[in-house]
mmCIF file of C-alpha atoms in Angstrom:
data_model
loop_
_atom_site.group_PDB
_atom_site.id
_atom_site.type_symbol
_atom_site.label_atom_id
_atom_site.label_comp_id
_atom_site.label_asym_id
_atom_site.label_seq_id
_atom_site.Cartn_x
_atom_site.Cartn_y
_atom_site.Cartn_z
ATOM 1 C CA UNK A 23 0.000 0.000 0.000
ATOM 2 C CA UNK A 24 1.273 3.461 -0.906
ATOM 3 C CA UNK A 25 2.814 5.168 2.153
ATOM 4 C CA UNK A 26 1.350 8.580 1.299
ATOM 5 C CA UNK A 27 -2.125 7.075 1.005
ATOM 6 C CA UNK A 28 -1.695 5.257 4.314
ATOM 7 C CA UNK A 29 -0.537 8.458 6.020
ATOM 8 C CA UNK A 30 -3.582 10.316 4.681
ATOM 9 C CA UNK A 31 -5.839 7.546 5.985
ATOM 10 C CA UNK A 32 -4.207 7.603 9.445
ATOM 11 C CA UNK A 33 -4.575 11.386 9.706
ATOM 12 C CA UNK A 34 -8.232 11.232 8.635
ATOM 13 C CA UNK A 35 -9.110 8.376 10.959
ATOM 14 C CA UNK A 36 -7.325 9.959 13.925
ATOM 15 C CA UNK A 37 -9.431 13.111 13.602
ATOM 16 C CA UNK A 38 -12.575 10.967 13.592
ATOM 17 C CA UNK A 39 -11.470 8.699 16.437
ATOM 18 C CA UNK A 40 -10.310 11.446 18.797
ATOM 19 C CA UNK A 41 -13.593 13.338 18.449
ATOM 20 C CA UNK A 42 -16.041 12.801 21.337
ATOM 21 C CA UNK A 43 -18.458 10.027 20.436
ATOM 22 C CA UNK A 44 -20.028 6.861 21.774
ATOM 23 C CA UNK A 45 -16.850 4.850 22.265
ATOM 24 C CA UNK A 46 -14.811 7.712 23.699
ATOM 25 C CA UNK A 47 -17.616 8.678 26.068
ATOM 26 C CA UNK A 48 -17.713 5.071 27.265
ATOM 27 C CA UNK A 49 -13.928 5.056 27.715
ATOM 28 C CA UNK A 50 -14.143 8.214 29.815
ATOM 29 C CA UNK A 51 -16.949 6.723 31.907
ATOM 30 C CA UNK A 52 -15.152 3.432 32.509
ATOM 31 C CA UNK A 53 -11.910 5.268 33.244
ATOM 32 C CA UNK A 54 -13.696 7.196 35.990
ATOM 33 C CA UNK A 55 -15.227 4.042 37.423
ATOM 34 C CA UNK A 56 -12.414 1.474 37.266
ATOM 35 C CA UNK A 57 -9.237 3.306 36.253
ATOM 36 C CA UNK A 58 -7.013 2.891 33.214
ATOM 37 C CA UNK A 59 -5.696 -0.615 33.803
ATOM 38 C CA UNK A 60 -9.059 -2.360 34.204
ATOM 39 C CA UNK A 61 -10.594 -0.282 31.405
ATOM 40 C CA UNK A 62 -8.302 -2.223 29.048
ATOM 41 C CA UNK A 63 -10.949 -4.971 29.105
ATOM 42 C CA UNK A 64 -13.508 -2.512 27.761
ATOM 43 C CA UNK A 65 -10.985 -1.378 25.146
ATOM 44 C CA UNK A 66 -10.435 -4.963 24.005
ATOM 45 C CA UNK A 67 -14.172 -5.375 23.457
ATOM 46 C CA UNK A 68 -14.433 -2.011 21.723
ATOM 47 C CA UNK A 69 -11.508 -2.769 19.409
ATOM 48 C CA UNK A 70 -13.100 -6.126 18.548
ATOM 49 C CA UNK A 71 -16.278 -4.275 17.592
ATOM 50 C CA UNK A 72 -14.356 -1.751 15.492
ATOM 51 C CA UNK A 73 -12.492 -4.582 13.755
ATOM 52 C CA UNK A 74 -15.795 -6.309 12.984
ATOM 53 C CA UNK A 75 -17.326 -3.128 11.562
ATOM 54 C CA UNK A 76 -14.246 -2.319 9.496
ATOM 55 C CA UNK A 77 -13.967 -5.861 8.151
ATOM 56 C CA UNK A 78 -17.658 -6.006 7.240
ATOM 57 C CA UNK A 79 -17.483 -2.671 5.425
ATOM 58 C CA UNK A 80 -14.288 -3.564 3.549
ATOM 59 C CA UNK A 81 -15.612 -6.960 2.483
ATOM 60 C CA UNK A 82 -19.033 -5.684 1.473
ATOM 61 C CA UNK A 83 -21.089 -7.258 4.272
ATOM 62 C CA UNK A 84 -22.332 -3.808 5.268
ATOM 63 C CA UNK A 85 -24.420 -3.699 2.082
ATOM 64 C CA UNK A 86 -26.498 -6.600 3.418
ATOM 65 C CA UNK A 87 -27.238 -4.745 6.649
ATOM 66 C CA UNK A 88 -28.469 -1.767 4.673
ATOM 67 C CA UNK A 89 -31.022 -4.065 3.028
ATOM 68 C CA UNK A 90 -32.236 -5.324 6.423
ATOM 69 C CA UNK A 91 -32.429 -2.170 8.590
ATOM 70 C CA UNK A 92 -34.805 -3.817 11.083
ATOM 71 C CA UNK A 93 -32.133 -6.271 12.240
ATOM 72 C CA UNK A 94 -29.652 -3.479 12.805
ATOM 73 C CA UNK A 95 -32.270 -1.436 14.668
ATOM 74 C CA UNK A 96 -33.036 -4.361 16.987
ATOM 75 C CA UNK A 97 -29.322 -4.804 17.713
ATOM 76 C CA UNK A 98 -29.013 -1.120 18.573
ATOM 77 C CA UNK A 99 -31.923 -1.220 21.033
ATOM 78 C CA UNK A 100 -30.669 -4.409 22.683
ATOM 79 C CA UNK A 101 -27.259 -2.811 23.100
ATOM 80 C CA UNK A 102 -28.809 0.355 24.512
ATOM 81 C CA UNK A 103 -30.861 -1.700 26.966
ATOM 82 C CA UNK A 104 -27.746 -3.471 28.195
ATOM 83 C CA UNK A 105 -25.948 -0.163 28.729
ATOM 84 C CA UNK A 106 -28.929 1.244 30.647
ATOM 85 C CA UNK A 107 -28.877 -1.813 32.879
ATOM 86 C CA UNK A 108 -25.159 -1.239 33.519
ATOM 87 C CA UNK A 109 -25.868 2.442 34.250
ATOM 88 C CA UNK A 110 -28.451 1.442 36.862
ATOM 89 C CA UNK A 111 -25.960 -0.921 38.517
ATOM 90 C CA UNK A 112 -23.296 1.785 38.495
ATOM 91 C CA UNK A 113 -25.687 4.348 40.004
ATOM 92 C CA UNK A 114 -26.554 1.975 42.866
ATOM 93 C CA UNK A 115 -22.891 1.155 43.579
ATOM 94 C CA UNK A 116 -21.525 2.270 46.957
ATOM 95 C CA UNK A 117 -20.566 5.930 46.905
ATOM 96 C CA UNK A 118 -17.289 7.421 48.005
ATOM 97 C CA UNK A 119 -15.054 4.541 46.927
ATOM 98 C CA UNK A 120 -11.912 4.845 44.884
ATOM 99 C CA UNK A 121 -12.088 4.024 41.194
ATOM 100 C CA UNK A 122 -10.422 0.675 41.731
ATOM 101 C CA UNK A 123 -12.589 -0.330 44.697
ATOM 102 C CA UNK A 124 -15.821 0.921 43.213
ATOM 103 C CA UNK A 125 -15.231 -1.010 40.020
ATOM 104 C CA UNK A 126 -14.865 -4.488 41.451
ATOM 105 C CA UNK A 127 -18.482 -5.283 40.624
ATOM 106 C CA UNK A 128 -17.657 -4.816 36.925
ATOM 107 C CA UNK A 129 -16.264 -8.108 35.647
ATOM 108 C CA UNK A 130 -13.872 -8.428 32.742
ATOM 109 C CA UNK A 131 -16.680 -10.061 30.753
ATOM 110 C CA UNK A 132 -19.022 -7.162 31.491
ATOM 111 C CA UNK A 133 -16.433 -4.613 30.421
ATOM 112 C CA UNK A 134 -15.701 -6.584 27.244
ATOM 113 C CA UNK A 135 -19.407 -6.686 26.434
ATOM 114 C CA UNK A 136 -19.867 -2.962 27.018
ATOM 115 C CA UNK A 137 -17.041 -2.120 24.645
ATOM 116 C CA UNK A 138 -18.054 -4.579 21.934
ATOM 117 C CA UNK A 139 -21.749 -3.689 21.963
ATOM 118 C CA UNK A 140 -21.063 0.046 21.873
ATOM 119 C CA UNK A 141 -18.699 -0.251 18.904
ATOM 120 C CA UNK A 142 -20.598 -2.874 16.915
ATOM 121 C CA UNK A 143 -24.030 -1.238 17.354
ATOM 122 C CA UNK A 144 -22.845 2.319 16.712
ATOM 123 C CA UNK A 145 -24.576 3.491 13.506
ATOM 124 C CA UNK A 146 -22.203 6.423 13.099
ATOM 125 C CA UNK A 147 -19.266 4.029 13.281
ATOM 126 C CA UNK A 148 -20.707 2.067 10.381
ATOM 127 C CA UNK A 149 -21.380 5.263 8.440
ATOM 128 C CA UNK A 150 -17.869 6.619 8.995
ATOM 129 C CA UNK A 151 -16.253 3.331 7.969
ATOM 130 C CA UNK A 152 -18.477 3.000 4.903
ATOM 131 C CA UNK A 153 -17.561 6.527 3.801
ATOM 132 C CA UNK A 154 -13.888 6.529 4.784
ATOM 133 C CA UNK A 155 -12.465 3.077 4.074
ATOM 134 C CA UNK A 156 -13.383 2.183 0.452
ATOM 135 C CA UNK A 157 -11.698 5.235 -1.169
ATOM 136 C CA UNK A 158 -8.352 4.135 0.295
ATOM 137 C CA UNK A 159 -8.473 0.722 -1.379
ATOM 138 C CA UNK A 160 -6.564 0.275 -4.618
ATOM 139 C CA UNK A 161 -8.580 -2.166 -6.713
ATOM 140 C CA UNK A 162 -5.578 -2.771 -8.965
ATOM 141 C CA UNK A 163 -3.647 -4.377 -6.078
ATOM 142 C CA UNK A 164 -4.401 -7.442 -3.919
ATOM 143 C CA UNK A 165 -7.071 -6.421 -1.417
ATOM 144 C CA UNK A 166 -6.165 -8.817 1.388
ATOM 145 C CA UNK A 167 -2.980 -7.033 2.368
ATOM 146 C CA UNK A 168 -4.581 -3.608 2.074
ATOM 147 C CA UNK A 169 -7.500 -4.611 4.301
ATOM 148 C CA UNK A 170 -5.080 -5.962 6.918
ATOM 149 C CA UNK A 171 -3.014 -2.747 6.875
ATOM 150 C CA UNK A 172 -6.047 -0.461 7.120
ATOM 151 C CA UNK A 173 -7.614 -2.478 9.938
ATOM 152 C CA UNK A 174 -4.305 -2.571 11.794
ATOM 153 C CA UNK A 175 -3.931 1.203 11.487
ATOM 154 C CA UNK A 176 -7.535 1.719 12.618
ATOM 155 C CA UNK A 177 -7.124 -0.412 15.719
ATOM 156 C CA UNK A 178 -3.809 1.200 16.700
ATOM 157 C CA UNK A 179 -5.247 4.721 16.395
ATOM 158 C CA UNK A 180 -8.483 3.761 18.161
ATOM 159 C CA UNK A 181 -6.522 2.223 21.033
ATOM 160 C CA UNK A 182 -4.419 5.370 21.494
ATOM 161 C CA UNK A 183 -7.559 7.530 21.605
ATOM 162 C CA UNK A 184 -9.285 5.182 24.064
ATOM 163 C CA UNK A 185 -6.272 5.317 26.383
ATOM 164 C CA UNK A 186 -6.312 9.136 26.246
ATOM 165 C CA UNK A 187 -9.989 9.270 27.234
ATOM 166 C CA UNK A 188 -9.748 6.541 29.888
ATOM 167 C CA UNK A 189 -6.739 8.233 31.458
ATOM 168 C CA UNK A 190 -8.672 11.503 31.390
ATOM 169 C CA UNK A 191 -11.469 9.757 33.263
ATOM 170 C CA UNK A 192 -9.030 8.419 35.834
ATOM 171 C CA UNK A 193 -7.595 11.899 36.382
ATOM 172 C CA UNK A 194 -11.106 13.282 36.775
ATOM 173 C CA UNK A 195 -11.833 10.614 39.380
ATOM 174 C CA UNK A 196 -8.641 11.557 41.228
ATOM 175 C CA UNK A 197 -9.662 15.219 41.159
ATOM 176 C CA UNK A 198 -13.103 14.406 42.572
ATOM 177 C CA UNK A 199 -11.580 12.283 45.317
ATOM 178 C CA UNK A 200 -9.100 15.015 46.183
ATOM 179 C CA UNK A 201 -11.925 17.545 46.434
ATOM 180 C CA UNK A 202 -13.954 15.266 48.667
ATOM 181 C CA UNK A 203 -16.458 14.618 45.891
ATOM 182 C CA UNK A 204 -15.762 10.914 45.458
ATOM 183 C CA UNK A 205 -19.470 10.114 45.715
ATOM 184 C CA UNK A 206 -19.936 11.847 42.359
ATOM 185 C CA UNK A 207 -17.741 9.321 40.520
ATOM 186 C CA UNK A 208 -20.449 6.691 40.234
ATOM 187 C CA UNK A 209 -23.041 9.331 39.341
ATOM 188 C CA UNK A 210 -20.932 10.806 36.524
ATOM 189 C CA UNK A 211 -20.042 7.354 35.201
ATOM 190 C CA UNK A 212 -23.688 6.205 35.252
ATOM 191 C CA UNK A 213 -24.800 9.419 33.556
ATOM 192 C CA UNK A 214 -22.310 8.885 30.737
ATOM 193 C CA UNK A 215 -23.551 5.329 30.212
ATOM 194 C CA UNK A 216 -27.094 6.700 29.906
ATOM 195 C CA UNK A 217 -25.863 9.231 27.330
ATOM 196 C CA UNK A 218 -24.265 6.427 25.286
ATOM 197 C CA UNK A 219 -27.449 4.311 25.499
ATOM 198 C CA UNK A 220 -29.730 7.158 24.433
ATOM 199 C CA UNK A 221 -27.306 8.037 21.638
ATOM 200 C CA UNK A 222 -27.574 4.470 20.334
ATOM 201 C CA UNK A 223 -31.372 4.542 20.382
ATOM 202 C CA UNK A 224 -31.923 7.999 18.885
ATOM 203 C CA UNK A 225 -29.186 8.537 16.306
#
């Protein structure tokens, strides 16, 4: 793949990924609740969802989903319902705990699921990938290698952005604790999960 074309893709995707959206809002929320290290489980799920979306778009599977919008709509509402359930659990969690202590009720499996569902059911993620990825493919060259390179670049950039947001959440949690406002950590985290869920249902 041409290096100039790859650089242009990386710059374009970074601007999209770093912008506040569903996945970054979730990363910030989880960073507040459980800290950077444990939020890596959420990131693994989110990156798996991004990889699935990117692969489907690049291989043409996305066209089938466009023909069956009801299935995609059902998936979005199921994902939103799961996130609302997690928000309710987070809201009821004991107040005033540190991010690490307050997050023990969130299992690795739960964090994986949150990340995957948010990424895979994000309609804007599908739209961005459908608009951004195909123009960077050179039909005159073997597609397998190009798809692997583009997906690899996507996941690396997405991971960097997730770490930035999760670390920002952890710093915010530390600030709240320092100010004696630790009880707000669970409230802020739960509120962000509700925002993500509503975003999935409405947009």
